[in-house]
Every structure is written in C-alpha cells, then in structure tokens.
mmCIF file of C-alpha atoms in Angstrom:
data_model
loop_
_atom_site.group_PDB
_atom_site.id
_atom_site.type_symbol
_atom_site.label_atom_id
_atom_site.label_comp_id
_atom_site.label_asym_id
_atom_site.label_seq_id
_atom_site.Cartn_x
_atom_site.Cartn_y
_atom_site.Cartn_z
ATOM 1 C CA MET R 497 -29.788 14.690 -26.109
ATOM 2 C CA HIS R 498 -29.182 11.069 -26.999
ATOM 3 C CA LEU R 499 -25.415 11.636 -26.825
ATOM 4 C CA LEU R 500 -25.743 13.303 -23.413
ATOM 5 C CA THR R 501 -27.841 10.424 -22.123
ATOM 6 C CA THR R 502 -25.261 7.941 -23.400
ATOM 7 C CA LEU R 503 -22.456 9.836 -21.720
ATOM 8 C CA LEU R 504 -24.345 9.982 -18.429
ATOM 9 C CA LEU R 505 -25.066 6.269 -18.527
ATOM 10 C CA SER R 506 -21.435 5.541 -19.331
ATOM 11 C CA THR R 507 -20.264 7.734 -16.445
ATOM 12 C CA THR R 508 -22.704 6.073 -14.041
ATOM 13 C CA THR R 509 -21.501 2.637 -15.114
ATOM 14 C CA THR R 510 -17.877 3.664 -14.597
ATOM 15 C CA ILE R 511 -18.583 5.038 -11.109
ATOM 16 C CA THR R 512 -20.501 1.900 -10.176
ATOM 17 C CA THR R 513 -17.616 -0.244 -11.381
ATOM 18 C CA LEU R 514 -15.121 1.759 -9.338
ATOM 19 C CA LEU R 515 -17.226 1.487 -6.207
ATOM 20 C CA ALA R 516 -17.497 -2.271 -6.646
ATOM 21 C CA THR R 517 -13.791 -2.972 -6.948
ATOM 22 C CA ALA R 518 -12.856 -3.400 -3.298
ATOM 23 C CA TYR R 519 -12.379 -6.892 -1.941
ATOM 24 C CA SER R 520 -14.362 -8.106 1.053
ATOM 25 C CA ILE R 521 -12.506 -8.111 4.369
ATOM 26 C CA PRO R 522 -12.591 -11.710 5.673
ATOM 27 C CA PRO R 523 -13.479 -12.306 9.338
ATOM 28 C CA ASN R 524 -9.911 -13.168 10.408
ATOM 29 C CA LEU R 525 -8.549 -9.902 9.005
ATOM 30 C CA SER R 526 -11.397 -7.868 10.460
ATOM 31 C CA ALA R 527 -10.761 -9.374 13.895
ATOM 32 C CA LEU R 528 -7.038 -8.739 13.574
ATOM 33 C CA TYR R 529 -7.604 -5.097 12.615
ATOM 34 C CA ASN R 530 -9.809 -4.464 15.629
ATOM 35 C CA LYS R 531 -7.649 -6.438 18.061
ATOM 36 C CA HIS R 532 -4.215 -4.994 17.321
ATOM 37 C CA LYS R 533 -5.115 -1.354 16.776
ATOM 38 C CA SER R 534 -5.592 -0.746 20.499
ATOM 39 C CA LYS R 535 -2.848 -3.079 21.712
ATOM 40 C CA PRO R 536 0.757 -2.102 22.357
ATOM 41 C CA CYS R 537 3.313 -3.743 20.094
ATOM 42 C CA LEU R 538 4.885 -6.625 21.985
ATOM 43 C CA HIS R 539 7.471 -7.496 19.337
ATOM 44 C CA PRO R 540 8.794 -4.252 17.831
ATOM 45 C CA LEU R 541 11.285 -4.594 14.987
ATOM 46 C CA ALA R 542 12.132 -0.910 14.701
ATOM 47 C CA THR R 543 10.667 2.207 16.269
ATOM 48 C CA GLY R 544 11.098 5.979 16.305
ATOM 49 C CA PHE R 545 9.132 6.767 13.123
ATOM 50 C CA HIS R 546 6.339 9.264 12.360
ATOM 51 C CA ASP R 547 3.371 9.465 10.000
ATOM 52 C CA GLY R 548 4.409 12.627 8.183
ATOM 53 C CA GLN R 549 1.693 14.738 9.744
ATOM 54 C CA ASN R 550 3.512 15.341 13.004
ATOM 55 C CA PRO R 551 7.270 14.681 12.762
ATOM 56 C CA THR R 552 7.658 15.147 16.520
ATOM 57 C CA ASP R 553 5.422 12.117 17.182
ATOM 58 C CA SER R 554 8.037 9.407 16.709
ATOM 59 C CA THR R 555 5.966 6.579 18.191
ATOM 60 C CA PHE R 556 5.289 4.635 14.989
ATOM 61 C CA THR R 557 6.729 1.144 14.992
ATOM 62 C CA TYR R 558 7.321 -1.734 12.598
ATOM 63 C CA CYS R 559 5.620 -4.455 14.591
ATOM 64 C CA SER R 560 5.791 -8.266 14.364
ATOM 65 C CA ASP R 561 3.035 -9.395 16.723
ATOM 66 C CA LEU R 562 1.200 -11.631 14.245
ATOM 67 C CA SER R 563 1.534 -15.407 14.378
ATOM 68 C CA ASN R 564 3.194 -15.684 10.958
ATOM 69 C CA LYS R 565 5.700 -12.896 11.717
ATOM 70 C CA SER R 566 4.109 -10.503 9.237
ATOM 71 C CA ILE R 567 5.121 -6.867 9.668
ATOM 72 C CA PHE R 568 2.739 -3.958 10.160
ATOM 73 C CA LEU R 569 2.962 -0.286 11.107
ATOM 74 C CA HIS R 570 1.468 0.780 14.420
ATOM 75 C CA SER R 571 1.547 3.494 17.077
ATOM 76 C CA PRO R 572 0.384 2.860 20.660
ATOM 77 C CA THR R 573 -0.632 6.480 21.334
ATOM 78 C CA LEU R 574 -4.143 7.946 21.369
ATOM 79 C CA GLY R 575 -5.684 4.571 22.098
ATOM 80 C CA GLY R 576 -3.814 2.858 19.288
ATOM 81 C CA ARG R 577 -3.300 3.836 15.663
ATOM 82 C CA TYR R 578 -2.197 2.309 12.415
ATOM 83 C CA ASP R 579 -0.912 4.804 9.820
ATOM 84 C CA ASN R 580 -2.071 7.376 7.297
ATOM 85 C CA MET R 581 -1.649 7.371 3.514
ATOM 86 C CA ASP R 582 0.575 10.030 2.044
ATOM 87 C CA ILE R 583 1.049 10.021 -1.715
ATOM 88 C CA ASP R 584 4.140 8.667 -3.436
ATOM 89 C CA CYS R 585 4.641 9.270 -7.157
ATOM 90 C CA ASP R 586 8.177 7.928 -7.598
ATOM 91 C CA GLY R 587 9.068 5.810 -10.597
ATOM 92 C CA ALA R 588 8.037 5.835 -14.224
ATOM 93 C CA ASN R 589 5.634 8.602 -15.284
ATOM 94 C CA SER R 590 6.391 10.340 -11.985
ATOM 95 C CA HIS R 591 4.709 13.605 -12.977
ATOM 96 C CA GLY R 592 1.765 12.057 -14.810
ATOM 97 C CA GLY R 593 -1.875 11.909 -13.807
ATOM 98 C CA ASN R 594 -2.568 13.755 -10.567
ATOM 99 C CA CYS R 595 0.988 13.536 -9.306
ATOM 100 C CA GLY R 596 1.955 17.095 -10.206
ATOM 101 C CA TYR R 597 5.453 18.509 -9.885
ATOM 102 C CA ASP R 598 6.323 18.087 -6.225
ATOM 103 C CA GLU R 599 10.069 18.588 -5.775
ATOM 104 C CA SER R 600 10.190 15.537 -3.498
ATOM 105 C CA ILE R 601 9.247 13.177 -6.342
ATOM 106 C CA GLN R 602 12.023 10.808 -7.371
ATOM 107 C CA ASP R 603 12.339 9.509 -10.932
ATOM 108 C CA GLN R 604 12.889 5.959 -9.727
ATOM 109 C CA THR R 605 11.714 3.571 -7.028
ATOM 110 C CA SER R 606 14.026 1.607 -4.755
ATOM 111 C CA PHE R 607 13.531 -1.578 -6.773
ATOM 112 C CA LYS R 608 13.812 -0.129 -10.275
ATOM 113 C CA ASP R 609 16.712 -2.372 -11.279
ATOM 114 C CA LEU R 610 14.863 -5.487 -10.137
ATOM 115 C CA VAL R 611 11.648 -4.499 -11.921
ATOM 116 C CA SER R 612 13.367 -3.665 -15.193
ATOM 117 C CA SER R 613 15.613 -6.722 -15.261
ATOM 118 C CA GLN R 614 12.934 -9.262 -14.377
ATOM 119 C CA TYR R 615 9.610 -7.923 -15.608
ATOM 120 C CA GLY R 616 10.315 -5.933 -18.765
ATOM 121 C CA ILE R 617 9.149 -2.494 -17.663
ATOM 122 C CA PRO R 618 11.404 0.484 -16.933
ATOM 123 C CA ASP R 619 10.095 0.936 -13.387
ATOM 124 C CA LEU R 620 6.910 0.851 -11.354
ATOM 125 C CA ASP R 621 4.341 3.433 -12.424
ATOM 126 C CA ALA R 622 2.697 5.104 -9.412
ATOM 127 C CA ASN R 623 -0.368 5.833 -11.544
ATOM 128 C CA ILE R 624 -0.883 2.121 -12.292
ATOM 129 C CA HIS R 625 0.911 -0.077 -9.768
ATOM 130 C CA PRO R 626 -0.608 -0.093 -6.245
ATOM 131 C CA TYR R 627 2.639 -0.085 -4.330
ATOM 132 C CA VAL R 628 3.396 0.591 -0.674
ATOM 133 C CA VAL R 629 6.387 2.542 0.623
ATOM 134 C CA PHE R 630 7.723 0.345 3.425
ATOM 135 C CA GLY R 631 11.053 0.565 5.199
ATOM 136 C CA ASN R 632 13.273 3.528 5.976
ATOM 137 C CA THR R 633 16.872 4.648 6.024
ATOM 138 C CA ASP R 634 17.386 3.016 9.424
ATOM 139 C CA TYR R 635 15.164 -0.019 8.866
ATOM 140 C CA ASP R 636 15.144 -2.476 5.977
ATOM 141 C CA PRO R 637 12.297 -5.034 6.165
ATOM 142 C CA GLN R 638 14.499 -7.480 4.248
ATOM 143 C CA ARG R 639 16.384 -7.842 7.513
ATOM 144 C CA ASP R 640 13.298 -9.545 8.956
ATOM 145 C CA GLY R 641 12.403 -11.674 5.969
ATOM 146 C CA MET R 642 10.423 -9.512 3.526
ATOM 147 C CA TRP R 643 11.289 -9.731 -0.170
ATOM 148 C CA PRO R 644 11.182 -6.761 -2.585
ATOM 149 C CA LEU R 645 8.083 -6.633 -4.796
ATOM 150 C CA SER R 646 6.200 -8.994 -2.494
ATOM 151 C CA VAL R 647 2.442 -8.752 -2.029
ATOM 152 C CA MET R 648 1.155 -6.612 0.833
ATOM 153 C CA VAL R 649 -2.302 -6.273 2.347
ATOM 154 C CA VAL R 650 -3.817 -2.832 2.821
ATOM 155 C CA VAL R 651 -6.977 -2.180 4.852
ATOM 156 C CA CYS R 652 -8.190 1.344 4.148
ATOM 157 C CA GLY R 653 -11.555 3.049 4.290
ATOM 158 C CA ASN R 654 -13.164 -0.178 5.569
ATOM 159 C CA GLN R 655 -12.000 -1.919 2.405
ATOM 160 C CA LEU R 656 -9.340 -4.458 1.457
ATOM 161 C CA PHE R 657 -6.852 -4.068 -1.363
ATOM 162 C CA TYR R 658 -3.653 -5.808 -2.339
ATOM 163 C CA GLY R 659 -0.462 -3.952 -3.079
ATOM 164 C CA ILE R 660 3.203 -4.691 -3.509
ATOM 165 C CA TRP R 661 6.238 -3.566 -1.594
ATOM 166 C CA GLY R 662 7.558 -1.174 -4.204
ATOM 167 C CA ASP R 663 9.572 1.598 -2.563
ATOM 168 C CA THR R 664 11.295 2.709 0.631
ATOM 169 C CA ALA R 665 11.434 6.053 2.436
ATOM 170 C CA GLY R 666 14.297 8.194 3.571
ATOM 171 C CA GLY R 667 14.494 9.405 7.148
ATOM 172 C CA SER R 668 11.712 8.380 9.515
ATOM 173 C CA TRP R 669 8.578 9.087 7.435
ATOM 174 C CA THR R 670 6.040 6.244 7.197
ATOM 175 C CA GLY R 671 2.581 5.756 5.741
ATOM 176 C CA GLU R 672 3.101 6.335 2.033
ATOM 177 C CA ALA R 673 1.616 4.573 -0.961
ATOM 178 C CA SER R 674 1.408 5.106 -4.696
ATOM 179 C CA ILE R 675 -1.296 7.422 -5.970
ATOM 180 C CA ALA R 676 -2.855 4.402 -7.698
ATOM 181 C CA LEU R 677 -3.405 2.665 -4.373
ATOM 182 C CA ALA R 678 -4.629 5.871 -2.732
ATOM 183 C CA LYS R 679 -7.282 6.295 -5.425
ATOM 184 C CA LEU R 680 -8.502 2.752 -4.807
ATOM 185 C CA CYS R 681 -8.701 3.334 -1.081
ATOM 186 C CA PHE R 682 -10.249 6.809 -1.128
ATOM 187 C CA PRO R 683 -11.818 7.330 -4.580
ATOM 188 C CA GLY R 684 -13.926 10.316 -3.574
ATOM 189 C CA ASP R 685 -11.271 12.282 -1.702
ATOM 190 C CA GLY R 686 -9.396 13.896 -4.577
ATOM 191 C CA MET R 687 -6.113 12.056 -4.069
ATOM 192 C CA SER R 688 -3.193 13.889 -5.686
ATOM 193 C CA GLY R 689 0.490 14.538 -5.220
ATOM 194 C CA ASP R 690 -0.516 17.272 -2.763
ATOM 195 C CA ASN R 691 -3.453 15.577 -1.056
ATOM 196 C CA GLY R 692 -3.366 12.298 0.847
ATOM 197 C CA HIS R 693 -5.366 10.652 3.618
ATOM 198 C CA VAL R 694 -4.489 12.063 7.053
ATOM 199 C CA GLY R 695 -6.309 9.614 9.337
ATOM 200 C CA ASP R 696 -4.134 7.002 11.065
ATOM 201 C CA ASP R 697 -6.501 4.146 10.278
ATOM 202 C CA VAL R 698 -4.721 2.440 7.372
ATOM 203 C CA LEU R 699 -3.291 -1.008 8.108
ATOM 204 C CA TYR R 700 -0.306 -2.049 5.994
ATOM 205 C CA ILE R 701 0.828 -5.675 6.343
ATOM 206 C CA GLY R 702 3.980 -7.038 4.733
ATOM 207 C CA PHE R 703 4.591 -10.785 4.522
ATOM 208 C CA VAL R 704 7.875 -12.554 5.118
ATOM 209 C CA GLY R 705 9.254 -15.227 2.814
ATOM 210 C CA LYS R 706 9.745 -15.677 -0.912
ATOM 211 C CA GLU R 707 6.276 -17.202 -1.281
ATOM 212 C CA ALA R 708 4.818 -13.680 -1.005
ATOM 213 C CA VAL R 709 6.513 -12.624 -4.255
ATOM 214 C CA PRO R 710 4.107 -12.902 -7.233
ATOM 215 C CA GLY R 711 6.914 -12.857 -9.800
ATOM 216 C CA GLY R 712 5.743 -13.404 -13.359
ATOM 217 C CA ARG R 713 2.218 -14.224 -12.201
ATOM 218 C CA ALA R 714 1.630 -10.492 -11.688
ATOM 219 C CA ASN R 715 0.637 -8.435 -14.703
ATOM 220 C CA TRP R 716 3.467 -5.906 -14.485
ATOM 221 C CA LYS R 717 2.563 -4.505 -17.904
ATOM 222 C CA ALA R 718 -1.069 -3.892 -16.906
ATOM 223 C CA GLY R 719 -2.755 -0.890 -18.430
ATOM 224 C CA SER R 720 -4.805 -0.120 -15.328
ATOM 225 C CA THR R 721 -4.562 -0.445 -11.576
ATOM 226 C CA TRP R 722 -7.431 -2.879 -11.436
ATOM 227 C CA GLU R 723 -5.824 -5.191 -14.003
ATOM 228 C CA PHE R 724 -2.768 -5.381 -11.776
ATOM 229 C CA GLU R 725 -4.896 -5.867 -8.640
ATOM 230 C CA GLU R 726 -6.658 -8.833 -10.179
ATOM 231 C CA SER R 727 -3.349 -10.417 -11.166
ATOM 232 C CA ILE R 728 -2.147 -10.543 -7.537
ATOM 233 C CA ARG R 729 -5.511 -11.233 -5.955
ATOM 234 C CA GLY R 730 -5.136 -15.024 -5.711
ATOM 235 C CA LEU R 731 -1.807 -14.792 -3.900
ATOM 236 C CA GLY R 732 -3.156 -12.011 -1.700
ATOM 237 C CA GLU R 733 -6.109 -14.115 -0.611
ATOM 238 C CA ARG R 734 -3.853 -17.031 0.284
ATOM 239 C CA LEU R 735 -1.640 -14.758 2.350
ATOM 240 C CA VAL R 736 -4.589 -13.180 4.153
ATOM 241 C CA ALA R 737 -5.830 -16.645 5.089
ATOM 242 C CA THR R 738 -2.628 -17.178 7.102
ATOM 243 C CA LEU R 739 -3.210 -14.149 9.317
ATOM 244 C CA THR R 740 -4.219 -14.602 12.940
#
C-alpha cells in the first residue's frame, strides 16, 4: 500500500510538472495571434500549400506581414486560419517512442549534416528536439532570410512554446512538427506517428537573420524535450519581444 501511494504521488507530481511547462503568452503575441488570424495576407512569400487534411485546399501561404519580416503560415479561408500539427518523426531514433513504423518516416532531417558537424549529435531526435517542419520543395525560407536551426515560436492549445527550424517538407504539405513538440502542445491528446492535431489554430513563426540561431547556447545533447526548451527560452523571449 505504501508503494502504491508513493507511485501515485510520483505520477501526480509528474503530471503537474508537465501541465506547468508551457510559457505564458505575452500581450504582444496574443494581440498578434488574434489580429492576423482573420486578416488576409498582404505580403505573401509563397502560396499554393495545404495542411495535409485536405490536399485540394491549396490556400495556405507563407506570409510576411509582421513588422520584423518574420514568416508565418496562414490561410484566408473560413474566416482565417493558421495551420494544424501533423507529426514528423524524421531523424535519429525515427521509430522510437510513439513514432511507430510509418513508411513516410525518413531516417534523417534536412539539416542532419549541419547538426552533426556543429553540435556533436548524429541528427535531431524527434522524440527530444521540438522542431518545426517549415519550407517545401517549391519554397525555401532561406530565400527570405531564415537560417537553418533557428528558433521558432509556436502558439498551440492557448500555450507558447519555442522550437527550432529542423526539417523541410516535400510537395505542398505544411503544418508538421516533431512528436516532441506535439506532446508539449497537446499532452492529453495521444500524439503519435499516426495521430496529430487537426485544428488549424497553430501559429508557427520563423524569424529572419542569424541572430535567431541559438548555436552552442542550445543544449543539443539534452536528455529531454524540456531541457532543450529551457536552453532556447532566453533567445525565444527576446525574439517574441520584437513581434508587432
């Protein structure tokens, strides 16, 4: 009985910790989220993409309407939408955790060579690193000033998290993120390689310029997602403060 009680207390503590690990959305980001969701994109960088749920709805756009030229995904239809969160498990340990054995999984991310040469790990691990899949076959965000492995802001489930630009997508599919990031955003929804978040309410923001790259300040060898999150938090907060 004592062991059971200890286990229950430990489980409760773990759940409480998980629920407390989102960052607060500052007023400027909250206002931005509400303002731009219903607005058309005035400065589209590339369009003709979909959210994976309905490939015939090719209205999703990489948009640059923010004052600092940051890039976000948006669709003007149905009163305005951001994007969903499909699950990406590419990279190291691609079939580990809840990723499963989806045939679409790739054994490497787009920036594997950069990660391994600069940060001493074989590749990003989708089960640890909260990365965003950003950019497609016909659109490379580097063209408009983003740097690989730069910090991104993700507003999901009325919460704020920081991620990195860690992979790109083929074709015209948008709205993907590592399973680690999906579990942060939607911890009670059973995120897995076969189950993502279908609502188009996730805001992904990528920042232009080298100053958005955390470099060696990030804990690339972190043993947990939250350890990595904390290592990029300071830079993320500074970047969020520039958003209007």
